[in-house]
Short mmCIF file of N, CA and C in Angstrom, two decimals:
data_model
loop_
_atom_site.label_atom_id
_atom_site.label_comp_id
_atom_site.label_asym_id
_atom_site.label_seq_id
_atom_site.Cartn_x
_atom_site.Cartn_y
_atom_site.Cartn_z
N MET A 1 -14.13 3.16 -36.34
CA MET A 1 -13.77 2.55 -37.62
C MET A 1 -12.69 3.40 -38.26
N GLU A 2 -11.61 2.82 -38.70
CA GLU A 2 -10.55 3.50 -39.35
C GLU A 2 -10.71 3.37 -40.87
N ASN A 3 -10.70 4.51 -41.57
CA ASN A 3 -10.88 4.46 -43.00
C ASN A 3 -9.56 4.54 -43.72
N LYS A 4 -9.52 4.03 -44.97
CA LYS A 4 -8.36 4.17 -45.84
C LYS A 4 -8.24 5.62 -46.23
N LEU A 5 -7.03 6.01 -46.64
CA LEU A 5 -6.77 7.37 -47.08
C LEU A 5 -7.77 7.80 -48.15
N ASN A 6 -8.47 8.91 -47.86
CA ASN A 6 -9.46 9.53 -48.77
C ASN A 6 -10.66 8.64 -49.07
N PHE A 7 -11.03 7.78 -48.09
CA PHE A 7 -12.24 6.99 -48.19
C PHE A 7 -13.05 7.19 -46.91
N GLY A 8 -14.32 6.85 -46.98
CA GLY A 8 -15.17 6.94 -45.82
C GLY A 8 -16.36 6.05 -45.89
N ALA A 9 -17.20 6.07 -44.90
CA ALA A 9 -18.45 5.22 -44.88
C ALA A 9 -19.55 6.02 -44.25
N LEU A 10 -20.77 5.81 -44.77
CA LEU A 10 -21.97 6.45 -44.22
C LEU A 10 -23.00 5.39 -43.84
N PHE A 11 -23.73 5.68 -42.81
CA PHE A 11 -24.77 4.79 -42.34
C PHE A 11 -26.01 5.60 -42.07
N LYS A 12 -27.20 4.98 -42.36
CA LYS A 12 -28.50 5.67 -42.16
C LYS A 12 -28.59 6.00 -40.65
N ASN A 13 -29.01 7.24 -40.37
CA ASN A 13 -29.18 7.65 -39.00
C ASN A 13 -30.53 7.13 -38.46
N GLU A 14 -30.47 5.98 -37.81
CA GLU A 14 -31.69 5.33 -37.29
C GLU A 14 -32.27 6.08 -36.05
N ASN A 15 -31.50 7.02 -35.45
CA ASN A 15 -31.93 7.73 -34.29
C ASN A 15 -32.45 9.15 -34.59
N LYS A 16 -32.63 9.47 -35.84
CA LYS A 16 -33.08 10.86 -36.21
C LYS A 16 -34.44 11.11 -35.68
N THR A 17 -34.55 12.28 -34.98
CA THR A 17 -35.87 12.70 -34.43
C THR A 17 -36.27 14.09 -34.89
N LYS A 18 -35.30 14.86 -35.49
CA LYS A 18 -35.56 16.21 -35.94
C LYS A 18 -35.01 16.40 -37.34
N ASP A 19 -35.56 17.33 -38.08
CA ASP A 19 -35.09 17.61 -39.46
C ASP A 19 -33.66 18.14 -39.46
N ILE A 20 -33.25 18.81 -38.41
CA ILE A 20 -31.87 19.34 -38.42
C ILE A 20 -30.84 18.25 -38.23
N GLN A 21 -31.19 17.08 -37.84
CA GLN A 21 -30.25 15.96 -37.72
C GLN A 21 -30.00 15.36 -39.07
N PRO A 22 -28.76 14.84 -39.30
CA PRO A 22 -28.47 14.27 -40.59
C PRO A 22 -29.24 12.98 -40.87
N ASP A 23 -29.52 12.75 -42.18
CA ASP A 23 -30.16 11.51 -42.57
C ASP A 23 -29.18 10.35 -42.56
N TYR A 24 -27.89 10.66 -42.81
CA TYR A 24 -26.82 9.67 -42.76
C TYR A 24 -25.68 10.22 -41.96
N LYS A 25 -24.96 9.35 -41.26
CA LYS A 25 -23.78 9.76 -40.54
C LYS A 25 -22.67 8.79 -40.77
N GLY A 26 -21.43 9.25 -40.62
CA GLY A 26 -20.31 8.38 -40.83
C GLY A 26 -19.01 9.11 -40.63
N SER A 27 -17.91 8.53 -41.12
CA SER A 27 -16.60 9.19 -41.00
C SER A 27 -15.82 8.96 -42.29
N ALA A 28 -14.82 9.80 -42.48
CA ALA A 28 -13.95 9.68 -43.65
C ALA A 28 -12.55 10.11 -43.29
N ASN A 29 -11.60 9.59 -44.04
CA ASN A 29 -10.22 9.97 -43.92
C ASN A 29 -9.96 10.99 -45.03
N VAL A 30 -9.84 12.25 -44.68
CA VAL A 30 -9.67 13.31 -45.67
C VAL A 30 -8.22 13.80 -45.64
N ASN A 31 -7.42 13.37 -46.61
CA ASN A 31 -6.01 13.75 -46.69
C ASN A 31 -5.28 13.38 -45.38
N GLY A 32 -5.61 12.22 -44.78
CA GLY A 32 -4.93 11.75 -43.63
C GLY A 32 -5.51 12.19 -42.30
N VAL A 33 -6.62 12.96 -42.34
CA VAL A 33 -7.28 13.43 -41.13
C VAL A 33 -8.65 12.79 -40.99
N GLU A 34 -8.92 12.07 -39.90
CA GLU A 34 -10.25 11.48 -39.68
C GLU A 34 -11.27 12.55 -39.42
N MET A 35 -12.35 12.58 -40.16
CA MET A 35 -13.42 13.57 -40.05
C MET A 35 -14.74 12.86 -39.90
N ASP A 36 -15.64 13.45 -39.08
CA ASP A 36 -17.04 12.95 -39.06
C ASP A 36 -17.81 13.59 -40.19
N MET A 37 -18.82 12.87 -40.67
CA MET A 37 -19.64 13.38 -41.78
C MET A 37 -21.14 13.32 -41.40
N GLY A 38 -21.86 14.33 -41.83
CA GLY A 38 -23.31 14.29 -41.75
C GLY A 38 -23.87 14.55 -43.14
N VAL A 39 -24.86 13.84 -43.54
CA VAL A 39 -25.43 13.95 -44.88
C VAL A 39 -26.95 14.13 -44.80
N TRP A 40 -27.49 15.14 -45.46
CA TRP A 40 -28.90 15.42 -45.46
C TRP A 40 -29.37 15.23 -46.91
N ILE A 41 -30.51 14.56 -47.09
CA ILE A 41 -31.15 14.42 -48.44
C ILE A 41 -32.07 15.63 -48.57
N ARG A 42 -31.82 16.42 -49.59
CA ARG A 42 -32.52 17.71 -49.81
C ARG A 42 -33.22 17.68 -51.17
N THR A 43 -34.10 18.63 -51.38
CA THR A 43 -34.75 18.81 -52.70
C THR A 43 -34.57 20.29 -53.11
N SER A 44 -34.01 20.48 -54.31
CA SER A 44 -33.78 21.85 -54.78
C SER A 44 -35.12 22.49 -55.16
N GLN A 45 -35.05 23.76 -55.45
CA GLN A 45 -36.27 24.50 -55.84
C GLN A 45 -36.77 23.99 -57.16
N ALA A 46 -35.91 23.40 -57.96
CA ALA A 46 -36.29 22.81 -59.27
C ALA A 46 -36.88 21.40 -59.06
N GLY A 47 -36.90 20.91 -57.86
CA GLY A 47 -37.47 19.60 -57.58
C GLY A 47 -36.46 18.43 -57.71
N LYS A 48 -35.19 18.75 -57.86
CA LYS A 48 -34.22 17.67 -57.97
C LYS A 48 -33.65 17.32 -56.59
N LYS A 49 -33.49 16.01 -56.36
CA LYS A 49 -32.92 15.55 -55.08
C LYS A 49 -31.40 15.71 -55.13
N TYR A 50 -30.83 16.08 -54.00
CA TYR A 50 -29.37 16.18 -53.88
C TYR A 50 -28.97 15.86 -52.43
N MET A 51 -27.68 15.68 -52.21
CA MET A 51 -27.16 15.45 -50.83
C MET A 51 -26.35 16.62 -50.38
N SER A 52 -26.59 17.08 -49.18
CA SER A 52 -25.82 18.13 -48.59
C SER A 52 -24.88 17.45 -47.52
N VAL A 53 -23.57 17.74 -47.61
CA VAL A 53 -22.62 17.06 -46.78
C VAL A 53 -21.93 18.02 -45.87
N LYS A 54 -21.70 17.64 -44.59
CA LYS A 54 -20.98 18.46 -43.67
C LYS A 54 -19.85 17.63 -43.06
N PHE A 55 -18.66 18.15 -43.05
CA PHE A 55 -17.51 17.49 -42.36
C PHE A 55 -17.22 18.28 -41.09
N SER A 56 -16.85 17.52 -40.05
CA SER A 56 -16.52 18.18 -38.80
C SER A 56 -15.46 17.37 -38.06
N GLN A 57 -14.80 18.00 -37.11
CA GLN A 57 -13.85 17.27 -36.24
C GLN A 57 -14.59 16.20 -35.44
N PRO A 58 -13.99 15.07 -35.24
CA PRO A 58 -14.63 14.02 -34.41
C PRO A 58 -14.92 14.51 -33.07
N TYR A 59 -16.08 14.16 -32.51
CA TYR A 59 -16.44 14.57 -31.15
C TYR A 59 -15.84 13.54 -30.18
N PHE A 60 -15.32 14.08 -29.07
CA PHE A 60 -14.84 13.18 -28.01
C PHE A 60 -15.10 13.92 -26.68
N THR A 61 -15.25 13.12 -25.65
CA THR A 61 -15.44 13.69 -24.29
C THR A 61 -14.07 13.68 -23.64
N PRO A 62 -13.60 14.85 -23.20
CA PRO A 62 -12.31 14.90 -22.60
C PRO A 62 -12.25 14.16 -21.25
N MET A 63 -11.17 13.54 -20.99
CA MET A 63 -10.95 12.85 -19.69
C MET A 63 -10.80 13.96 -18.66
N PRO A 64 -11.05 13.68 -17.40
CA PRO A 64 -10.95 14.71 -16.34
C PRO A 64 -9.59 15.45 -16.33
N GLU A 65 -8.47 14.75 -16.57
CA GLU A 65 -7.18 15.42 -16.56
C GLU A 65 -7.00 16.31 -17.77
N GLU A 66 -7.80 16.16 -18.79
CA GLU A 66 -7.72 16.98 -19.99
C GLU A 66 -8.73 18.15 -19.95
N ALA A 67 -9.55 18.18 -18.92
CA ALA A 67 -10.62 19.18 -18.85
C ALA A 67 -9.99 20.56 -18.77
N PRO A 68 -10.46 21.54 -19.56
CA PRO A 68 -9.88 22.85 -19.61
C PRO A 68 -9.94 23.65 -18.26
N ASN A 69 -10.96 23.39 -17.46
CA ASN A 69 -11.15 24.17 -16.21
C ASN A 69 -10.61 23.40 -15.01
N ARG A 70 -9.83 22.39 -15.20
CA ARG A 70 -9.33 21.61 -14.11
C ARG A 70 -8.36 22.43 -13.26
N VAL A 71 -8.53 22.38 -11.96
CA VAL A 71 -7.69 23.17 -11.04
C VAL A 71 -6.91 22.20 -10.16
N GLU A 72 -5.59 22.34 -10.11
CA GLU A 72 -4.78 21.56 -9.23
C GLU A 72 -4.82 22.15 -7.84
N ILE A 73 -5.11 21.32 -6.84
CA ILE A 73 -5.13 21.76 -5.42
C ILE A 73 -3.93 21.10 -4.76
N PRO A 74 -3.01 21.96 -4.29
CA PRO A 74 -1.81 21.40 -3.64
C PRO A 74 -2.22 20.74 -2.32
N VAL A 75 -1.65 19.58 -2.07
CA VAL A 75 -1.92 18.86 -0.81
C VAL A 75 -0.63 18.77 -0.04
N LYS A 76 -0.64 19.26 1.22
CA LYS A 76 0.52 19.20 2.07
C LYS A 76 0.55 17.84 2.72
N PRO A 77 1.68 17.13 2.54
CA PRO A 77 1.76 15.80 3.15
C PRO A 77 1.79 15.91 4.68
N VAL A 78 1.17 14.96 5.34
CA VAL A 78 1.12 14.94 6.81
C VAL A 78 2.47 14.34 7.31
N VAL A 79 3.12 15.07 8.15
CA VAL A 79 4.43 14.64 8.70
C VAL A 79 4.22 14.43 10.18
N GLU A 80 4.84 13.39 10.75
CA GLU A 80 4.67 13.09 12.17
C GLU A 80 5.08 14.24 13.06
N ASP A 81 6.10 15.06 12.67
CA ASP A 81 6.55 16.18 13.48
C ASP A 81 5.44 17.21 13.64
N ASP A 82 4.44 17.29 12.75
CA ASP A 82 3.36 18.24 12.85
C ASP A 82 2.59 18.01 14.16
N PHE A 83 2.57 16.82 14.69
CA PHE A 83 1.76 16.52 15.88
C PHE A 83 2.60 16.63 17.16
N ILE A 84 3.93 16.62 17.08
CA ILE A 84 4.76 16.64 18.27
C ILE A 84 4.75 18.00 18.94
N ASN A 85 4.86 19.13 18.21
CA ASN A 85 4.89 20.46 18.78
C ASN A 85 3.50 21.04 18.96
N ASP A 86 2.59 20.24 19.37
CA ASP A 86 1.20 20.60 19.55
C ASP A 86 1.01 21.41 20.79
N ASP A 87 0.27 22.56 20.77
CA ASP A 87 0.04 23.40 21.93
C ASP A 87 -1.19 23.00 22.70
N ILE A 88 -1.82 21.94 22.32
CA ILE A 88 -3.04 21.48 23.03
C ILE A 88 -2.59 20.83 24.32
N PRO A 89 -3.13 21.26 25.50
CA PRO A 89 -2.64 20.75 26.77
C PRO A 89 -2.96 19.31 27.15
N TRP A 90 -3.80 18.66 26.52
CA TRP A 90 -4.15 17.27 26.95
C TRP A 90 -3.54 16.24 26.12
#
């Protein structure tokens, strides 16, 4: 979902299974940068309810060619001449 500049949207986290997971999740456009948001409903020591908000870079799974540990293995092309000078007697 693409947000307007300096706007965002939150949705109830229906998959929450632990207290450390946010109660609401969403995204926002913060000064032109798309950010993920997590919101927890908390209670202060004085008994007042408040929301704690966390912004983070959006999570994405890198494609294999973008993987940081990807190693290029050079492949030598097979040339017909490689078989002509063969020392095998049969």
